[in-house]
């Protein structure tokens, strides 16, 4: 399937690397994409976080946590249908 990605956030990470984040969509799903590079610009990992209930229309912010992980926030569509 054809996946489109809109990468809108670039952050420096505590280890000197970079995190690129944004949204993706394809014929089967949509959600957030997170891509981690080390300081030498070698890809370390790439993760897709599909939406399960609503559509994340935009990734607004991402922060590195004290334990080295990441937390992100975004804007949801269809919020009125959430219970």
Tab-separated table of N, CA and C in Angstrom:
chain	number	residue	atom	x	y	z
A	1	UNK	N	0.834	-1.186	0.000
A	1	UNK	CA	0.000	0.000	0.000
A	1	UNK	C	0.875	1.244	0.000
A	2	UNK	N	0.355	2.315	-0.542
A	2	UNK	CA	1.091	3.573	-0.567
A	2	UNK	C	0.886	4.310	0.741
A	3	UNK	N	1.972	4.608	1.414
A	3	UNK	CA	1.905	5.350	2.672
A	3	UNK	C	2.415	6.752	2.420
A	4	UNK	N	1.679	7.729	2.919
A	4	UNK	CA	2.161	9.102	2.889
A	4	UNK	C	2.538	9.495	4.310
A	5	UNK	N	3.606	10.244	4.424
A	5	UNK	CA	4.074	10.703	5.734
A	5	UNK	C	4.271	12.204	5.697
A	6	UNK	N	3.821	12.851	6.744
A	6	UNK	CA	4.022	14.286	6.919
A	6	UNK	C	4.878	14.442	8.175
A	7	UNK	N	6.171	14.648	7.988
A	7	UNK	CA	7.104	14.756	9.108
A	7	UNK	C	7.252	16.229	9.459
A	8	UNK	N	6.841	16.593	10.676
A	8	UNK	CA	6.744	18.002	11.025
A	8	UNK	C	7.559	18.412	12.245
A	9	UNK	N	8.148	17.453	12.949
A	9	UNK	CA	8.877	17.776	14.179
A	9	UNK	C	10.269	17.171	14.116
A	10	UNK	N	11.261	17.975	14.440
A	10	UNK	CA	12.651	17.526	14.542
A	10	UNK	C	13.168	17.952	15.899
A	11	UNK	N	13.642	17.002	16.704
A	11	UNK	CA	14.151	17.290	18.048
A	11	UNK	C	15.531	16.681	18.222
A	12	UNK	N	16.395	17.388	18.923
A	12	UNK	CA	17.659	16.810	19.379
A	12	UNK	C	17.351	15.900	20.557
A	13	UNK	N	18.062	14.782	20.655
A	13	UNK	CA	17.857	13.863	21.768
A	13	UNK	C	19.034	13.932	22.732
A	14	UNK	N	18.833	13.419	23.936
A	14	UNK	CA	19.845	13.507	24.993
A	14	UNK	C	21.155	12.825	24.615
A	15	UNK	N	21.112	11.834	23.723
A	15	UNK	CA	22.324	11.122	23.328
A	15	UNK	C	23.039	11.775	22.141
A	16	UNK	N	22.592	12.982	21.749
A	16	UNK	CA	23.214	13.677	20.632
A	16	UNK	C	22.593	13.350	19.284
A	17	UNK	N	21.593	12.499	19.287
A	17	UNK	CA	20.926	12.115	18.051
A	17	UNK	C	19.739	13.009	17.748
A	18	UNK	N	18.858	12.486	16.903
A	18	UNK	CA	17.712	13.256	16.438
A	18	UNK	C	16.472	12.384	16.406
A	19	UNK	N	15.347	12.986	16.706
A	19	UNK	CA	14.056	12.328	16.567
A	19	UNK	C	13.233	13.141	15.582
A	20	UNK	N	12.719	12.466	14.569
A	20	UNK	CA	11.832	13.078	13.593
A	20	UNK	C	10.465	12.442	13.799
A	21	UNK	N	9.430	13.274	13.830
A	21	UNK	CA	8.098	12.754	14.111
A	21	UNK	C	7.065	13.438	13.227
A	22	UNK	N	5.970	12.750	13.025
A	22	UNK	CA	4.871	13.303	12.250
A	22	UNK	C	3.737	12.306	12.154
A	23	UNK	N	2.969	12.427	11.088
A	23	UNK	CA	1.808	11.582	10.881
A	23	UNK	C	1.962	10.780	9.606
A	24	UNK	N	1.275	9.643	9.548
A	24	UNK	CA	1.261	8.842	8.334
A	24	UNK	C	-0.169	8.413	8.038
A	25	UNK	N	-0.406	8.066	6.801
A	25	UNK	CA	-1.698	7.509	6.401
A	25	UNK	C	-1.469	6.576	5.219
A	26	UNK	N	-2.187	5.460	5.222
A	26	UNK	CA	-2.219	4.564	4.069
A	26	UNK	C	-3.629	4.007	3.947
A	27	UNK	N	-3.832	3.081	3.063
A	27	UNK	CA	-5.188	2.573	2.829
A	27	UNK	C	-5.726	1.768	4.010
A	28	UNK	N	-4.859	1.285	4.886
A	28	UNK	CA	-5.294	0.439	5.991
A	28	UNK	C	-5.344	1.148	7.340
A	29	UNK	N	-4.530	2.190	7.536
A	29	UNK	CA	-4.477	2.826	8.854
A	29	UNK	C	-3.855	4.213	8.756
A	30	UNK	N	-3.849	4.884	9.890
A	30	UNK	CA	-3.154	6.157	10.013
A	30	UNK	C	-2.688	6.310	11.450
A	31	UNK	N	-1.781	7.239	11.697
A	31	UNK	CA	-1.281	7.429	13.044
A	31	UNK	C	-0.015	8.257	13.048
A	32	UNK	N	0.822	8.014	14.054
A	32	UNK	CA	2.073	8.748	14.215
A	32	UNK	C	3.248	7.902	13.769
A	33	UNK	N	4.253	8.566	13.235
A	33	UNK	CA	5.503	7.909	12.888
A	33	UNK	C	6.617	8.606	13.662
A	34	UNK	N	7.482	7.817	14.288
A	34	UNK	CA	8.637	8.318	15.027
A	34	UNK	C	9.882	7.669	14.435
A	35	UNK	N	10.890	8.478	14.131
A	35	UNK	CA	12.121	7.981	13.511
A	35	UNK	C	13.294	8.504	14.320
A	36	UNK	N	14.169	7.610	14.785
A	36	UNK	CA	15.303	7.983	15.634
A	36	UNK	C	16.606	7.730	14.897
A	37	UNK	N	17.431	8.775	14.817
A	37	UNK	CA	18.780	8.691	14.247
A	37	UNK	C	19.794	8.970	15.345
A	38	UNK	N	20.966	8.351	15.260
A	38	UNK	CA	22.027	8.667	16.220
A	38	UNK	C	22.783	9.909	15.747
A	39	UNK	N	23.816	10.294	16.471
A	39	UNK	CA	24.570	11.512	16.159
A	39	UNK	C	25.260	11.442	14.796
A	40	UNK	N	25.533	10.228	14.301
A	40	UNK	CA	26.161	10.043	12.990
A	40	UNK	C	25.141	9.922	11.860
A	41	UNK	N	23.873	10.198	12.180
A	41	UNK	CA	22.759	10.118	11.226
A	41	UNK	C	22.507	8.713	10.703
A	42	UNK	N	22.816	7.716	11.534
A	42	UNK	CA	22.480	6.327	11.240
A	42	UNK	C	21.124	6.029	11.867
A	43	UNK	N	20.222	5.452	11.089
A	43	UNK	CA	18.897	5.103	11.591
A	43	UNK	C	19.019	4.105	12.741
A	44	UNK	N	18.436	4.435	13.895
A	44	UNK	CA	18.411	3.514	15.033
A	44	UNK	C	17.107	2.729	15.076
A	45	UNK	N	15.999	3.406	14.893
A	45	UNK	CA	14.709	2.739	14.855
A	45	UNK	C	13.658	3.626	14.206
A	46	UNK	N	12.579	2.962	13.798
A	46	UNK	CA	11.429	3.628	13.182
A	46	UNK	C	10.195	2.939	13.734
A	47	UNK	N	9.261	3.719	14.260
A	47	UNK	CA	8.055	3.145	14.849
A	47	UNK	C	6.813	3.804	14.273
A	48	UNK	N	5.821	2.981	13.998
A	48	UNK	CA	4.498	3.463	13.622
A	48	UNK	C	3.572	3.214	14.797
A	49	UNK	N	2.805	4.227	15.156
A	49	UNK	CA	1.825	4.109	16.232
A	49	UNK	C	0.443	4.351	15.634
A	50	UNK	N	-0.227	3.271	15.201
A	50	UNK	CA	-1.531	3.440	14.553
A	50	UNK	C	-2.591	3.934	15.538
A	51	UNK	N	-3.545	4.676	15.014
A	51	UNK	CA	-4.684	5.121	15.815
A	51	UNK	C	-5.670	3.977	15.930
A	52	UNK	N	-6.245	3.833	17.110
A	52	UNK	CA	-7.171	2.725	17.303
A	52	UNK	C	-8.628	3.176	17.368
A	53	UNK	N	-8.893	4.369	17.874
A	53	UNK	CA	-10.277	4.800	18.058
A	53	UNK	C	-10.590	6.019	17.204
A	54	UNK	N	-9.710	6.988	17.192
A	54	UNK	CA	-9.954	8.231	16.474
A	54	UNK	C	-8.778	8.527	15.568
A	55	UNK	N	-8.877	9.571	14.833
A	55	UNK	CA	-7.827	9.949	13.908
A	55	UNK	C	-6.997	11.073	14.503
A	56	UNK	N	-5.709	10.841	14.661
A	56	UNK	CA	-4.796	11.886	15.099
A	56	UNK	C	-4.523	12.758	13.888
A	57	UNK	N	-5.113	13.945	13.880
A	57	UNK	CA	-5.005	14.796	12.699
A	57	UNK	C	-3.682	15.533	12.638
A	58	UNK	N	-3.064	15.753	13.784
A	58	UNK	CA	-1.748	16.387	13.757
A	58	UNK	C	-0.991	16.078	15.045
A	59	UNK	N	0.277	15.833	14.888
A	59	UNK	CA	1.175	15.644	16.018
A	59	UNK	C	1.651	17.034	16.413
A	60	UNK	N	1.407	17.431	17.661
A	60	UNK	CA	1.686	18.801	18.070
A	60	UNK	C	3.022	18.963	18.783
A	61	UNK	N	3.388	17.991	19.596
A	61	UNK	CA	4.606	18.148	20.392
A	61	UNK	C	5.150	16.783	20.773
A	62	UNK	N	6.450	16.714	20.939
A	62	UNK	CA	7.088	15.488	21.430
A	62	UNK	C	8.211	15.895	22.366
A	63	UNK	N	8.356	15.186	23.464
A	63	UNK	CA	9.390	15.468	24.457
A	63	UNK	C	10.080	14.174	24.847
A	64	UNK	N	11.359	14.283	25.175
A	64	UNK	CA	12.079	13.129	25.699
A	64	UNK	C	11.865	13.098	27.199
A	65	UNK	N	11.591	11.926	27.736
A	65	UNK	CA	11.365	11.775	29.170
A	65	UNK	C	12.683	11.473	29.885
A	66	UNK	N	12.667	11.587	31.203
A	66	UNK	CA	13.873	11.387	32.008
A	66	UNK	C	14.462	9.991	31.847
A	67	UNK	N	13.618	8.994	31.535
A	67	UNK	CA	14.113	7.619	31.380
A	67	UNK	C	14.576	7.304	29.955
A	68	UNK	N	14.613	8.346	29.090
A	68	UNK	CA	15.090	8.150	27.725
A	68	UNK	C	14.005	7.846	26.716
A	69	UNK	N	12.777	7.676	27.174
A	69	UNK	CA	11.659	7.432	26.271
A	69	UNK	C	11.138	8.736	25.698
A	70	UNK	N	10.001	8.659	25.044
A	70	UNK	CA	9.403	9.835	24.432
A	70	UNK	C	7.915	9.858	24.713
A	71	UNK	N	7.375	11.047	24.839
A	71	UNK	CA	5.938	11.233	25.008
A	71	UNK	C	5.492	12.268	23.974
A	72	UNK	N	4.343	12.033	23.371
A	72	UNK	CA	3.872	12.983	22.368
A	72	UNK	C	2.406	13.321	22.592
A	73	UNK	N	2.024	14.484	22.077
A	73	UNK	CA	0.642	14.937	22.135
A	73	UNK	C	0.203	15.297	20.728
A	74	UNK	N	-1.086	15.275	20.523
A	74	UNK	CA	-1.605	15.612	19.211
A	74	UNK	C	-3.040	16.065	19.283
A	75	UNK	N	-3.588	16.300	18.131
A	75	UNK	CA	-4.957	16.763	18.000
A	75	UNK	C	-5.773	15.642	17.374
A	76	UNK	N	-6.932	15.360	17.966
A	76	UNK	CA	-7.765	14.255	17.503
A	76	UNK	C	-8.973	14.752	16.729
A	77	UNK	N	-9.346	14.007	15.723
A	77	UNK	CA	-10.623	14.226	15.042
A	77	UNK	C	-11.656	13.336	15.694
A	78	UNK	N	-12.927	13.619	15.491
A	78	UNK	CA	-14.030	12.808	16.015
A	78	UNK	C	-14.049	12.743	17.528
A	79	UNK	N	-13.603	13.813	18.194
A	79	UNK	CA	-13.579	13.820	19.660
A	79	UNK	C	-14.978	13.698	20.229
A	80	UNK	N	-15.975	14.257	19.584
A	80	UNK	CA	-17.340	14.192	20.081
A	80	UNK	C	-17.857	12.772	20.160
A	81	UNK	N	-17.306	11.862	19.377
A	81	UNK	CA	-17.768	10.476	19.392
A	81	UNK	C	-17.080	9.635	20.454
A	82	UNK	N	-16.095	10.213	21.143
A	82	UNK	CA	-15.414	9.455	22.197
A	82	UNK	C	-16.287	9.386	23.440
A	83	UNK	N	-16.267	8.267	24.149
A	83	UNK	CA	-17.072	8.103	25.339
A	83	UNK	C	-16.164	8.049	26.543
